[in-house]
mmCIF file of C-alpha atoms in Angstrom:
data_model
loop_
_atom_site.group_PDB
_atom_site.id
_atom_site.type_symbol
_atom_site.label_atom_id
_atom_site.label_comp_id
_atom_site.label_asym_id
_atom_site.label_seq_id
_atom_site.Cartn_x
_atom_site.Cartn_y
_atom_site.Cartn_z
ATOM 1 C CA UNK A 1 -16.688 -40.555 28.120
ATOM 2 C CA UNK A 2 -19.181 -38.734 25.877
ATOM 3 C CA UNK A 3 -18.823 -39.612 22.190
ATOM 4 C CA UNK A 4 -22.222 -38.821 20.656
ATOM 5 C CA UNK A 5 -24.283 -35.743 19.908
ATOM 6 C CA UNK A 6 -27.021 -34.506 22.223
ATOM 7 C CA UNK A 7 -29.774 -36.805 23.408
ATOM 8 C CA UNK A 8 -32.647 -37.152 25.817
ATOM 9 C CA UNK A 9 -33.710 -40.451 27.298
ATOM 10 C CA UNK A 10 -36.240 -42.458 29.230
ATOM 11 C CA UNK A 11 -34.743 -44.987 31.623
ATOM 12 C CA UNK A 12 -37.271 -47.287 33.306
ATOM 13 C CA UNK A 13 -36.525 -50.102 35.705
ATOM 14 C CA UNK A 14 -37.953 -53.347 34.251
ATOM 15 C CA UNK A 15 -39.449 -54.436 37.566
ATOM 16 C CA UNK A 16 -43.032 -54.554 36.268
ATOM 17 C CA UNK A 17 -45.441 -52.956 33.821
ATOM 18 C CA UNK A 18 -45.380 -49.189 33.355
ATOM 19 C CA UNK A 19 -48.289 -47.338 34.923
ATOM 20 C CA UNK A 20 -49.904 -44.124 33.719
ATOM 21 C CA UNK A 21 -47.459 -42.007 35.709
ATOM 22 C CA UNK A 22 -44.467 -43.736 34.115
ATOM 23 C CA UNK A 23 -46.033 -43.386 30.676
ATOM 24 C CA UNK A 24 -46.724 -39.687 31.195
ATOM 25 C CA UNK A 25 -43.085 -39.088 32.128
ATOM 26 C CA UNK A 26 -41.969 -41.049 29.055
ATOM 27 C CA UNK A 27 -44.189 -38.893 26.840
ATOM 28 C CA UNK A 28 -42.704 -35.758 28.373
ATOM 29 C CA UNK A 29 -39.143 -37.037 27.920
ATOM 30 C CA UNK A 30 -39.929 -37.736 24.245
ATOM 31 C CA UNK A 31 -41.485 -34.291 23.775
ATOM 32 C CA UNK A 32 -38.581 -32.465 25.415
ATOM 33 C CA UNK A 33 -36.072 -34.356 23.247
ATOM 34 C CA UNK A 34 -37.894 -34.211 19.932
ATOM 35 C CA UNK A 35 -38.782 -30.519 20.191
ATOM 36 C CA UNK A 36 -35.140 -29.593 20.835
ATOM 37 C CA UNK A 37 -33.610 -31.636 18.009
ATOM 38 C CA UNK A 38 -32.212 -34.326 20.265
ATOM 39 C CA UNK A 39 -31.969 -38.042 19.751
ATOM 40 C CA UNK A 40 -34.278 -40.038 22.028
ATOM 41 C CA UNK A 41 -32.930 -43.125 23.786
ATOM 42 C CA UNK A 42 -34.306 -45.898 25.966
ATOM 43 C CA UNK A 43 -32.157 -47.424 28.695
ATOM 44 C CA UNK A 44 -33.179 -50.300 30.940
ATOM 45 C CA UNK A 45 -31.901 -49.676 34.455
ATOM 46 C CA UNK A 46 -31.874 -53.319 35.443
ATOM 47 C CA UNK A 47 -29.030 -53.553 37.952
ATOM 48 C CA UNK A 48 -31.612 -54.147 40.676
ATOM 49 C CA UNK A 49 -34.654 -56.413 40.565
ATOM 50 C CA UNK A 50 -35.942 -57.165 37.071
ATOM 51 C CA UNK A 51 -39.055 -59.171 36.222
ATOM 52 C CA UNK A 52 -38.687 -61.558 33.323
ATOM 53 C CA UNK A 53 -40.386 -60.121 30.231
ATOM 54 C CA UNK A 54 -41.150 -56.736 31.817
ATOM 55 C CA UNK A 55 -38.665 -54.955 29.566
ATOM 56 C CA UNK A 56 -40.390 -56.183 26.421
ATOM 57 C CA UNK A 57 -43.815 -55.243 27.726
ATOM 58 C CA UNK A 58 -42.560 -51.785 28.651
ATOM 59 C CA UNK A 59 -41.154 -51.233 25.175
ATOM 60 C CA UNK A 60 -44.390 -52.457 23.607
ATOM 61 C CA UNK A 61 -46.403 -50.030 25.744
ATOM 62 C CA UNK A 62 -44.170 -47.096 24.823
ATOM 63 C CA UNK A 63 -44.517 -47.967 21.139
ATOM 64 C CA UNK A 64 -48.297 -48.274 21.541
ATOM 65 C CA UNK A 65 -48.399 -44.625 22.606
ATOM 66 C CA UNK A 66 -46.430 -43.666 19.511
ATOM 67 C CA UNK A 67 -42.986 -43.182 21.008
ATOM 68 C CA UNK A 68 -39.996 -44.003 18.831
ATOM 69 C CA UNK A 69 -36.348 -44.180 19.855
ATOM 70 C CA UNK A 70 -32.879 -44.811 18.574
ATOM 71 C CA UNK A 71 -31.674 -48.395 18.820
ATOM 72 C CA UNK A 72 -30.168 -50.203 20.539
ATOM 73 C CA UNK A 73 -31.889 -50.204 23.900
ATOM 74 C CA UNK A 74 -29.076 -50.243 26.472
ATOM 75 C CA UNK A 75 -29.204 -52.617 29.452
ATOM 76 C CA UNK A 76 -27.126 -51.656 32.463
ATOM 77 C CA UNK A 77 -26.262 -55.265 33.283
ATOM 78 C CA UNK A 78 -24.285 -55.356 30.028
ATOM 79 C CA UNK A 79 -22.111 -52.488 31.272
ATOM 80 C CA UNK A 80 -20.848 -53.802 34.600
ATOM 81 C CA UNK A 81 -17.217 -53.900 33.428
ATOM 82 C CA UNK A 82 -17.447 -50.229 32.414
ATOM 83 C CA UNK A 83 -18.773 -49.220 35.839
ATOM 84 C CA UNK A 84 -16.050 -51.255 37.540
ATOM 85 C CA UNK A 85 -13.419 -49.466 35.484
ATOM 86 C CA UNK A 86 -14.762 -46.036 36.444
ATOM 87 C CA UNK A 87 -14.861 -47.016 40.123
ATOM 88 C CA UNK A 88 -11.248 -48.199 39.878
ATOM 89 C CA UNK A 89 -10.265 -44.863 38.320
ATOM 90 C CA UNK A 90 -11.964 -42.934 41.108
ATOM 91 C CA UNK A 91 -10.311 -45.166 43.710
ATOM 92 C CA UNK A 92 -6.876 -44.657 42.154
ATOM 93 C CA UNK A 93 -7.426 -40.897 42.189
ATOM 94 C CA UNK A 94 -8.170 -40.989 45.928
ATOM 95 C CA UNK A 95 -11.804 -40.033 45.379
ATOM 96 C CA UNK A 96 -13.354 -42.947 47.270
ATOM 97 C CA UNK A 97 -13.264 -44.806 50.563
ATOM 98 C CA UNK A 98 -14.610 -48.112 51.839
ATOM 99 C CA UNK A 99 -17.612 -47.992 54.152
ATOM 100 C CA UNK A 100 -18.544 -50.848 56.476
ATOM 101 C CA UNK A 101 -21.605 -49.207 58.047
ATOM 102 C CA UNK A 102 -25.016 -50.832 58.064
ATOM 103 C CA UNK A 103 -28.071 -48.692 57.387
ATOM 104 C CA UNK A 104 -29.019 -48.885 61.038
ATOM 105 C CA UNK A 105 -25.580 -47.722 62.147
ATOM 106 C CA UNK A 106 -25.790 -44.751 59.796
ATOM 107 C CA UNK A 107 -29.228 -43.781 61.076
ATOM 108 C CA UNK A 108 -28.139 -44.060 64.699
ATOM 109 C CA UNK A 109 -24.784 -42.288 64.288
ATOM 110 C CA UNK A 110 -24.496 -38.640 65.343
ATOM 111 C CA UNK A 111 -24.367 -36.244 62.409
ATOM 112 C CA UNK A 112 -21.070 -34.670 61.488
ATOM 113 C CA UNK A 113 -20.763 -31.005 62.501
ATOM 114 C CA UNK A 114 -22.475 -28.674 60.020
ATOM 115 C CA UNK A 115 -23.587 -31.633 57.872
ATOM 116 C CA UNK A 116 -26.956 -31.344 56.078
ATOM 117 C CA UNK A 117 -29.894 -33.296 57.476
ATOM 118 C CA UNK A 118 -29.696 -36.921 56.336
ATOM 119 C CA UNK A 119 -26.104 -36.733 55.160
ATOM 120 C CA UNK A 120 -23.729 -39.656 55.658
ATOM 121 C CA UNK A 121 -22.014 -38.971 59.021
ATOM 122 C CA UNK A 122 -18.504 -39.817 57.820
ATOM 123 C CA UNK A 123 -18.062 -42.827 60.111
ATOM 124 C CA UNK A 124 -15.663 -44.728 57.826
ATOM 125 C CA UNK A 125 -14.150 -41.774 55.980
ATOM 126 C CA UNK A 126 -10.842 -41.780 57.808
ATOM 127 C CA UNK A 127 -10.391 -45.362 58.956
ATOM 128 C CA UNK A 128 -6.795 -46.521 59.220
ATOM 129 C CA UNK A 129 -5.531 -49.465 57.196
ATOM 130 C CA UNK A 130 -5.533 -51.525 60.385
ATOM 131 C CA UNK A 131 -9.158 -50.627 61.152
ATOM 132 C CA UNK A 132 -10.239 -51.541 57.620
ATOM 133 C CA UNK A 133 -8.366 -54.835 57.795
ATOM 134 C CA UNK A 134 -10.058 -55.633 61.113
ATOM 135 C CA UNK A 135 -13.526 -55.063 59.666
ATOM 136 C CA UNK A 136 -12.774 -57.112 56.559
ATOM 137 C CA UNK A 137 -11.404 -59.929 58.731
ATOM 138 C CA UNK A 138 -14.663 -59.833 60.686
ATOM 139 C CA UNK A 139 -16.479 -60.707 57.483
ATOM 140 C CA UNK A 140 -18.164 -57.370 56.824
ATOM 141 C CA UNK A 141 -17.922 -56.510 53.092
ATOM 142 C CA UNK A 142 -17.543 -52.796 52.365
ATOM 143 C CA UNK A 143 -19.496 -50.492 50.114
ATOM 144 C CA UNK A 144 -17.567 -47.848 48.198
ATOM 145 C CA UNK A 145 -18.403 -44.179 48.775
ATOM 146 C CA UNK A 146 -17.351 -41.002 47.012
ATOM 147 C CA UNK A 147 -15.114 -38.789 49.131
ATOM 148 C CA UNK A 148 -17.116 -35.614 48.516
ATOM 149 C CA UNK A 149 -15.304 -32.301 48.696
ATOM 150 C CA UNK A 150 -18.457 -30.221 48.977
ATOM 151 C CA UNK A 151 -21.689 -30.401 50.955
ATOM 152 C CA UNK A 152 -23.942 -29.047 48.205
ATOM 153 C CA UNK A 153 -24.125 -28.579 44.467
ATOM 154 C CA UNK A 154 -26.347 -26.512 42.176
ATOM 155 C CA UNK A 155 -28.072 -27.790 39.040
ATOM 156 C CA UNK A 156 -30.215 -26.096 36.418
ATOM 157 C CA UNK A 157 -33.748 -27.408 36.054
ATOM 158 C CA UNK A 158 -36.079 -26.256 33.287
ATOM 159 C CA UNK A 159 -39.098 -26.374 35.599
ATOM 160 C CA UNK A 160 -37.573 -25.659 39.017
ATOM 161 C CA UNK A 161 -34.888 -23.164 38.010
ATOM 162 C CA UNK A 162 -31.622 -23.149 39.919
ATOM 163 C CA UNK A 163 -31.736 -25.910 42.520
ATOM 164 C CA UNK A 164 -29.119 -26.420 45.214
ATOM 165 C CA UNK A 165 -29.138 -29.709 47.058
ATOM 166 C CA UNK A 166 -27.115 -31.861 49.419
ATOM 167 C CA UNK A 167 -23.994 -33.733 48.406
ATOM 168 C CA UNK A 168 -22.544 -36.197 50.897
ATOM 169 C CA UNK A 169 -20.212 -39.180 50.686
ATOM 170 C CA UNK A 170 -22.743 -41.188 48.691
ATOM 171 C CA UNK A 171 -22.425 -44.845 47.718
ATOM 172 C CA UNK A 172 -21.174 -45.672 44.219
ATOM 173 C CA UNK A 173 -20.815 -49.422 44.764
ATOM 174 C CA UNK A 174 -22.901 -51.458 47.168
ATOM 175 C CA UNK A 175 -21.353 -53.992 49.517
ATOM 176 C CA UNK A 176 -22.415 -56.854 47.232
ATOM 177 C CA UNK A 177 -20.344 -55.355 44.412
ATOM 178 C CA UNK A 178 -23.303 -53.945 42.477
ATOM 179 C CA UNK A 179 -22.715 -50.478 41.002
ATOM 180 C CA UNK A 180 -25.036 -47.978 42.650
ATOM 181 C CA UNK A 181 -27.699 -46.059 40.737
ATOM 182 C CA UNK A 182 -25.985 -42.711 41.291
ATOM 183 C CA UNK A 183 -22.832 -44.013 39.604
ATOM 184 C CA UNK A 184 -24.402 -45.984 36.759
ATOM 185 C CA UNK A 185 -26.794 -43.256 35.648
ATOM 186 C CA UNK A 186 -24.010 -40.663 35.427
ATOM 187 C CA UNK A 187 -21.665 -42.969 33.524
ATOM 188 C CA UNK A 188 -24.397 -44.028 31.100
ATOM 189 C CA UNK A 189 -25.671 -40.522 30.402
ATOM 190 C CA UNK A 190 -22.137 -39.344 29.647
ATOM 191 C CA UNK A 191 -21.392 -42.311 27.399
ATOM 192 C CA UNK A 192 -24.617 -41.897 25.427
ATOM 193 C CA UNK A 193 -24.380 -38.140 24.991
ATOM 194 C CA UNK A 194 -27.417 -37.495 27.172
ATOM 195 C CA UNK A 195 -27.415 -33.793 28.012
ATOM 196 C CA UNK A 196 -31.124 -33.529 28.871
ATOM 197 C CA UNK A 197 -32.630 -35.601 31.681
ATOM 198 C CA UNK A 198 -36.417 -35.601 32.058
ATOM 199 C CA UNK A 199 -37.796 -37.630 34.960
ATOM 200 C CA UNK A 200 -40.185 -37.465 37.913
ATOM 201 C CA UNK A 201 -39.706 -34.684 40.445
ATOM 202 C CA UNK A 202 -39.262 -37.266 43.205
ATOM 203 C CA UNK A 203 -35.690 -37.542 41.880
ATOM 204 C CA UNK A 204 -34.888 -33.826 42.036
ATOM 205 C CA UNK A 205 -32.918 -34.242 45.265
ATOM 206 C CA UNK A 206 -30.678 -36.829 43.543
ATOM 207 C CA UNK A 207 -29.596 -34.422 40.818
ATOM 208 C CA UNK A 208 -26.945 -32.473 42.807
ATOM 209 C CA UNK A 209 -25.090 -35.683 43.752
ATOM 210 C CA UNK A 210 -25.186 -36.940 40.173
ATOM 211 C CA UNK A 211 -24.153 -33.600 38.680
ATOM 212 C CA UNK A 212 -21.275 -33.377 41.162
ATOM 213 C CA UNK A 213 -20.089 -36.858 40.187
ATOM 214 C CA UNK A 214 -20.307 -35.901 36.509
ATOM 215 C CA UNK A 215 -17.901 -33.032 37.141
ATOM 216 C CA UNK A 216 -15.498 -35.376 38.952
ATOM 217 C CA UNK A 217 -15.520 -37.545 35.820
ATOM 218 C CA UNK A 218 -14.746 -34.542 33.623
ATOM 219 C CA UNK A 219 -18.244 -34.272 32.183
ATOM 220 C CA UNK A 220 -20.683 -31.383 31.911
ATOM 221 C CA UNK A 221 -23.835 -32.145 33.940
ATOM 222 C CA UNK A 222 -27.025 -32.388 31.896
ATOM 223 C CA UNK A 223 -29.872 -29.933 31.969
ATOM 224 C CA UNK A 224 -32.690 -31.388 34.033
ATOM 225 C CA UNK A 225 -36.469 -31.234 33.834
ATOM 226 C CA UNK A 226 -38.047 -32.857 36.886
ATOM 227 C CA UNK A 227 -41.713 -33.155 35.996
ATOM 228 C CA UNK A 228 -44.726 -33.523 38.315
ATOM 229 C CA UNK A 229 -45.823 -37.050 39.086
ATOM 230 C CA UNK A 230 -49.182 -38.778 38.830
ATOM 231 C CA UNK A 231 -50.678 -39.538 42.245
ATOM 232 C CA UNK A 232 -53.722 -41.382 43.533
ATOM 233 C CA UNK A 233 -56.522 -39.823 45.565
ATOM 234 C CA UNK A 234 -54.402 -40.142 48.727
ATOM 235 C CA UNK A 235 -51.672 -38.119 46.964
ATOM 236 C CA UNK A 236 -49.402 -41.167 46.900
ATOM 237 C CA UNK A 237 -47.576 -42.369 43.798
ATOM 238 C CA UNK A 238 -49.491 -44.879 41.703
ATOM 239 C CA UNK A 239 -49.219 -48.610 42.278
ATOM 240 C CA UNK A 240 -51.081 -51.761 41.245
ATOM 241 C CA UNK A 241 -53.411 -51.368 44.211
ATOM 242 C CA UNK A 242 -54.896 -48.323 42.485
ATOM 243 C CA UNK A 243 -56.547 -50.609 39.932
ATOM 244 C CA UNK A 244 -56.470 -49.950 36.202
ATOM 245 C CA UNK A 245 -53.292 -47.953 35.828
ATOM 246 C CA UNK A 246 -51.330 -49.936 33.191
ATOM 247 C CA UNK A 247 -52.096 -50.177 29.480
ATOM 248 C CA UNK A 248 -52.931 -53.859 29.864
ATOM 249 C CA UNK A 249 -55.352 -53.187 32.727
ATOM 250 C CA UNK A 250 -56.966 -50.325 30.850
ATOM 251 C CA UNK A 251 -57.218 -52.333 27.623
ATOM 252 C CA UNK A 252 -59.141 -54.972 29.590
ATOM 253 C CA UNK A 253 -61.629 -52.229 30.420
ATOM 254 C CA UNK A 254 -61.896 -51.210 26.782
ATOM 255 C CA UNK A 255 -59.627 -48.156 27.043
ATOM 256 C CA UNK A 256 -57.366 -47.890 23.996
ATOM 257 C CA UNK A 257 -53.770 -46.652 24.039
ATOM 258 C CA UNK A 258 -54.916 -43.684 21.898
ATOM 259 C CA UNK A 259 -57.367 -42.732 24.616
ATOM 260 C CA UNK A 260 -54.710 -43.081 27.313
ATOM 261 C CA UNK A 261 -52.468 -40.720 25.348
ATOM 262 C CA UNK A 262 -55.399 -38.307 25.006
ATOM 263 C CA UNK A 263 -55.886 -38.239 28.776
ATOM 264 C CA UNK A 264 -52.152 -37.723 29.329
ATOM 265 C CA UNK A 265 -52.200 -34.874 26.788
ATOM 266 C CA UNK A 266 -55.170 -33.255 28.500
ATOM 267 C CA UNK A 267 -53.443 -33.493 31.892
ATOM 268 C CA UNK A 268 -50.520 -31.574 30.397
ATOM 269 C CA UNK A 269 -52.684 -28.894 28.841
ATOM 270 C CA UNK A 270 -51.865 -30.125 25.333
ATOM 271 C CA UNK A 271 -55.321 -31.309 24.289
ATOM 272 C CA UNK A 272 -58.948 -30.450 24.907
ATOM 273 C CA UNK A 273 -61.232 -32.881 26.783
ATOM 274 C CA UNK A 274 -62.203 -35.704 24.455
ATOM 275 C CA UNK A 275 -59.678 -34.709 21.782
ATOM 276 C CA UNK A 276 -57.476 -37.449 20.331
ATOM 277 C CA UNK A 277 -54.063 -36.183 19.212
ATOM 278 C CA UNK A 278 -50.931 -38.072 18.221
ATOM 279 C CA UNK A 279 -47.441 -37.304 19.450
ATOM 280 C CA UNK A 280 -46.371 -35.195 16.436
ATOM 281 C CA UNK A 281 -49.415 -32.965 17.057
ATOM 282 C CA UNK A 282 -48.540 -32.692 20.745
ATOM 283 C CA UNK A 283 -44.981 -31.760 19.786
ATOM 284 C CA UNK A 284 -46.307 -28.848 17.719
ATOM 285 C CA UNK A 285 -48.154 -27.553 20.792
ATOM 286 C CA UNK A 286 -45.461 -28.297 23.344
ATOM 287 C CA UNK A 287 -44.269 -25.411 25.502
ATOM 288 C CA UNK A 288 -42.275 -26.354 28.620
ATOM 289 C CA UNK A 289 -43.098 -23.015 30.249
ATOM 290 C CA UNK A 290 -46.807 -23.835 30.109
ATOM 291 C CA UNK A 291 -46.556 -27.265 31.713
ATOM 292 C CA UNK A 292 -48.388 -27.809 35.010
ATOM 293 C CA UNK A 293 -46.196 -27.627 38.092
ATOM 294 C CA UNK A 294 -48.429 -29.721 40.352
ATOM 295 C CA UNK A 295 -49.137 -33.476 40.345
ATOM 296 C CA UNK A 296 -51.914 -34.993 38.265
ATOM 297 C CA UNK A 297 -54.325 -36.571 40.755
ATOM 298 C CA UNK A 298 -55.713 -39.615 38.980
ATOM 299 C CA UNK A 299 -59.343 -40.322 39.879
ATOM 300 C CA UNK A 300 -60.766 -43.831 39.410
ATOM 301 C CA UNK A 301 -63.471 -42.398 37.146
ATOM 302 C CA UNK A 302 -60.850 -40.872 34.815
ATOM 303 C CA UNK A 303 -61.515 -43.564 32.218
ATOM 304 C CA UNK A 304 -65.323 -43.702 32.451
#
């Protein structure tokens, strides 16, 4: 599927305005890409809930920090036919099965022998044609799951090193027909030539599933860099309840986008307190090995 030379990317969900944590990850994705000679892409992962106008505001905020990217911005909803084609190919190759389980049934089902904690228990893996027909006749639409042939997979992460994580029979199409995140992200990265994925470390556990799927599709998994997140004082990921955490909120308090970038740079060890530096300057100083490995705890007085 890959047709283009190497790239990095930032792929937000347009479900609202970007907060400081999102912006920090975007800056890091840009720095990783630009300092390794890669193209930098933006992709809107809008298969789930999207707020009208949020995509435009997100792009404006990224530009306000100085980020630039290669056009066009890709929207996943424009690629549904491509995902459907890949799912059909996997189905034809015997790599999938239909699953009629609800979330509650999965949680309450006994785990398969030797399965990792939290893995899909395999309830629908070997249903007969008659059993499937009975469930469909009962009005229960199926999801589509990958028929995994391994229980774990190892990826390379620039910050975490070699990471081995669980692979189970994960969903690639939900029961409403929507392509699942784990399928769409792999297909899109391959199609766009993305061989470097920089994102929050809350997604590290997703990487083995996605890398495994990439290999099933004949692709080389990307190199990952799962970066520390920005958390509030309770060590919980940022949200609107934490107050001024978006560029718009901070601008209302008189905090410029240049100052926000300065604080992000300082949190990464790329600028001194009070120093204002643009992205090209940060790129000159950028050293992945020197990046912090712990979350940035954002205090309310950060902007005072």
